[in-house]
XYZ file of C-alpha atoms in Angstrom:
237
model
C -37.629 21.677 5.157
C -34.425 21.337 3.111
C -34.660 19.432 -0.138
C -31.870 17.119 -1.274
C -30.595 16.921 -4.839
C -32.694 13.796 -5.266
C -35.805 15.978 -4.893
C -34.985 17.122 -8.439
C -36.316 13.786 -9.709
C -39.445 13.891 -7.582
C -40.326 17.439 -8.615
C -39.812 16.723 -12.298
C -41.919 13.586 -12.085
C -44.730 15.683 -10.626
C -44.351 18.368 -13.273
C -44.654 15.906 -16.140
C -47.115 13.414 -14.696
C -49.672 12.283 -17.209
C -47.350 12.884 -20.148
C -44.938 10.470 -21.820
C -41.502 11.779 -22.793
C -38.343 10.131 -23.979
C -35.604 10.444 -21.389
C -32.173 12.053 -21.214
C -29.603 12.148 -18.426
C -28.171 15.346 -16.962
C -25.605 16.023 -14.257
C -25.331 19.581 -12.899
C -22.069 20.911 -11.417
C -21.995 24.213 -9.506
C -18.792 25.961 -10.640
C -19.734 29.613 -10.152
C -16.976 31.072 -7.930
C -18.824 34.353 -7.301
C -19.102 34.570 -3.466
C -22.692 35.810 -3.877
C -23.524 32.467 -5.526
C -21.705 30.185 -3.093
C -25.108 28.668 -2.339
C -27.941 28.811 -4.859
C -31.506 27.577 -5.214
C -32.507 25.978 -8.516
C -36.068 26.261 -9.795
C -37.325 24.009 -12.594
C -40.515 25.160 -14.324
C -41.197 27.366 -11.304
C -40.735 24.665 -8.652
C -37.869 24.677 -6.129
C -35.874 21.538 -6.910
C -32.356 22.120 -5.529
C -32.201 23.975 -2.209
C -28.859 25.446 -1.064
C -26.850 23.852 -3.874
C -23.247 24.571 -2.855
C -20.223 25.683 -4.904
C -18.329 22.691 -6.347
C -21.146 20.264 -5.590
C -22.548 17.981 -8.282
C -25.820 16.154 -8.678
C -25.976 12.501 -9.707
C -27.109 11.850 -13.266
C -30.788 12.760 -13.370
C -33.389 11.315 -15.728
C -35.136 14.228 -17.448
C -37.732 14.500 -20.213
C -36.437 15.017 -23.746
C -37.786 17.077 -26.639
C -39.498 19.576 -24.359
C -38.416 22.943 -22.996
C -37.286 22.890 -19.363
C -37.097 26.286 -17.678
C -34.240 26.498 -15.183
C -33.978 29.474 -12.810
C -31.079 30.222 -10.459
C -31.766 32.212 -7.274
C -29.759 33.064 -4.125
C -29.656 30.361 -1.483
C -31.932 32.507 0.670
C -34.676 32.707 -1.953
C -38.319 32.573 -0.900
C -39.826 31.806 -4.321
C -39.156 31.655 -8.045
C -39.687 35.437 -8.060
C -36.193 35.756 -6.546
C -34.586 34.172 -9.602
C -31.450 35.990 -10.813
C -30.930 34.264 -14.161
C -33.012 31.899 -16.278
C -32.164 29.305 -18.905
C -34.177 27.129 -21.247
C -32.781 23.687 -22.011
C -34.114 21.111 -24.443
C -32.450 17.707 -24.330
C -32.150 15.110 -27.061
C -33.581 11.664 -26.269
C -31.069 9.072 -25.157
C -28.259 11.618 -24.681
C -26.223 12.102 -21.517
C -25.209 15.655 -20.581
C -23.178 17.618 -18.046
C -24.109 21.237 -17.324
C -21.600 23.390 -15.449
C -22.985 26.537 -13.864
C -20.102 29.004 -14.130
C -19.211 32.667 -14.504
C -20.061 35.556 -12.173
C -23.304 37.407 -11.526
C -21.925 40.919 -12.140
C -18.838 40.783 -14.398
C -18.112 44.485 -13.822
C -17.307 43.693 -10.190
C -14.662 41.105 -11.064
C -11.390 40.913 -12.972
C -11.929 40.707 -16.719
C -11.038 37.546 -18.572
C -7.538 37.988 -20.095
C -8.756 36.721 -23.468
C -11.735 39.099 -23.521
C -14.293 36.297 -23.136
C -17.609 37.198 -21.506
C -17.835 35.868 -17.951
C -21.494 36.432 -17.065
C -23.187 33.601 -15.190
C -24.284 30.815 -17.508
C -24.650 27.096 -18.107
C -21.939 25.346 -20.086
C -23.557 22.203 -21.458
C -21.784 19.283 -23.128
C -23.384 16.149 -24.551
C -22.020 12.682 -25.203
C -20.924 12.311 -21.588
C -19.509 8.956 -20.497
C -19.912 7.119 -17.209
C -17.105 4.640 -17.936
C -13.876 4.466 -19.920
C -13.682 2.949 -23.377
C -10.840 0.679 -22.228
C -10.935 -1.096 -18.842
C -7.343 -0.091 -17.996
C -7.880 3.629 -18.669
C -9.554 6.591 -17.035
C -11.365 8.779 -19.608
C -11.250 12.482 -18.723
C -13.158 15.413 -20.183
C -11.729 18.767 -19.057
C -13.441 22.155 -18.732
C -11.762 25.549 -18.278
C -14.089 27.236 -15.793
C -11.871 29.909 -14.196
C -13.053 33.353 -15.288
C -9.797 35.270 -14.664
C -7.431 32.619 -16.050
C -5.976 33.013 -19.543
C -5.728 30.333 -22.204
C -3.954 27.397 -20.568
C -2.399 24.016 -21.223
C -2.742 21.057 -18.858
C 0.277 18.758 -18.848
C 0.701 15.378 -17.208
C 4.264 15.969 -16.056
C 6.753 13.903 -18.043
C 3.952 12.130 -19.911
C 1.910 14.234 -22.337
C -0.085 17.404 -22.902
C -3.673 16.630 -21.945
C -5.210 19.972 -22.889
C -3.765 22.424 -25.410
C -4.718 26.100 -25.670
C -7.990 25.946 -23.745
C -9.704 29.283 -23.127
C -12.366 29.995 -20.514
C -15.531 27.901 -21.090
C -13.798 25.419 -23.430
C -14.405 21.687 -23.070
C -11.909 19.108 -24.275
C -12.798 15.897 -26.025
C -12.444 12.747 -23.940
C -8.821 11.986 -23.111
C -7.942 8.373 -22.221
C -5.245 8.162 -19.533
C -3.782 4.908 -18.164
C -4.742 4.528 -14.519
C -1.867 5.694 -12.323
C -0.597 8.647 -10.328
C 0.207 11.933 -12.080
C 1.328 15.488 -11.453
C -0.810 17.849 -13.526
C 0.838 21.175 -14.385
C -1.147 24.216 -15.513
C 0.792 26.557 -17.799
C -0.057 29.521 -20.043
C -1.057 28.290 -23.472
C 1.995 29.838 -25.125
C 4.567 29.086 -22.418
C 4.895 25.555 -21.059
C 8.028 26.544 -19.136
C 5.984 28.679 -16.707
C 3.968 26.532 -14.315
C 1.042 28.456 -12.827
C -0.125 25.650 -10.542
C 0.411 21.921 -10.025
C -1.935 19.252 -8.696
C -1.562 15.600 -7.738
C -3.987 13.254 -9.469
C -3.991 9.689 -8.207
C -6.037 7.685 -10.706
C -4.588 4.345 -9.646
C -7.876 2.954 -8.358
C -10.096 4.401 -11.095
C -9.398 2.071 -14.024
C -12.479 1.785 -16.211
C -13.964 5.057 -14.946
C -14.753 8.390 -16.560
C -14.657 11.824 -14.940
C -15.328 15.499 -15.573
C -12.307 17.600 -14.558
C -12.918 21.328 -14.226
C -10.730 24.340 -13.511
C -12.449 26.316 -10.783
C -11.986 29.457 -8.714
C -9.862 32.552 -9.276
C -6.172 32.869 -10.071
C -6.173 36.134 -8.101
C -8.845 36.094 -5.395
C -7.845 39.596 -4.213
C -9.120 41.014 -7.509
C -12.282 38.925 -7.354
C -14.020 39.762 -4.075
C -11.785 37.243 -2.264
C -13.561 34.337 -3.907
C -12.248 30.783 -3.793
C -8.733 30.144 -5.142
C -7.957 28.359 -8.412
C -7.941 24.570 -8.422
C -8.653 21.465 -10.469
C -11.590 19.318 -9.377
C -13.188 16.112 -10.663
């Protein structure tokens, strides 16, 4: 029977029953554009907790134990057990902190286009702490931006005619939180050293999101033909 993302909580509660831990919050975003990882199974301490977790899906914020090692294994969506795990990570969360973990990269970097800046693109978890669930000001939308496109060079993100939101971000970089007045914007992606060349543009209507916070992540491949025809580049929140 398929397990929903909410099974993550149930499984962890079972794993730690009888023990008292301080709590942290963690959201997981699947941003691995490798076609072989379009659907993955996530094992936590050997137990299947996310079944068929799809590319560009996100969990809600999950309450997890702090100050203890949590073993996270990633397996193909067709996995039969934890023995099918492809990569493993150990995370240890600080009490009271809120985190986002983006699963990104590719399983076999030699089979994909190299990163233009020479940054390693093997599958991994990019973890950031201090994550917000609301804006600091009720009229703003607070954005934190991640560069998660393995074959994209250092880029800038510009709110057209307004301001530069992200300056010289290389693959795997996270920005600090950027407060933006709620409204409708055109976001232009340009090379970091050439704002006159627009690589891609996206509409972002934040008009109804005043008081909110969001994770924005660059996702997919600039050139799918050189990357096993994986998903094309885009910005997602």
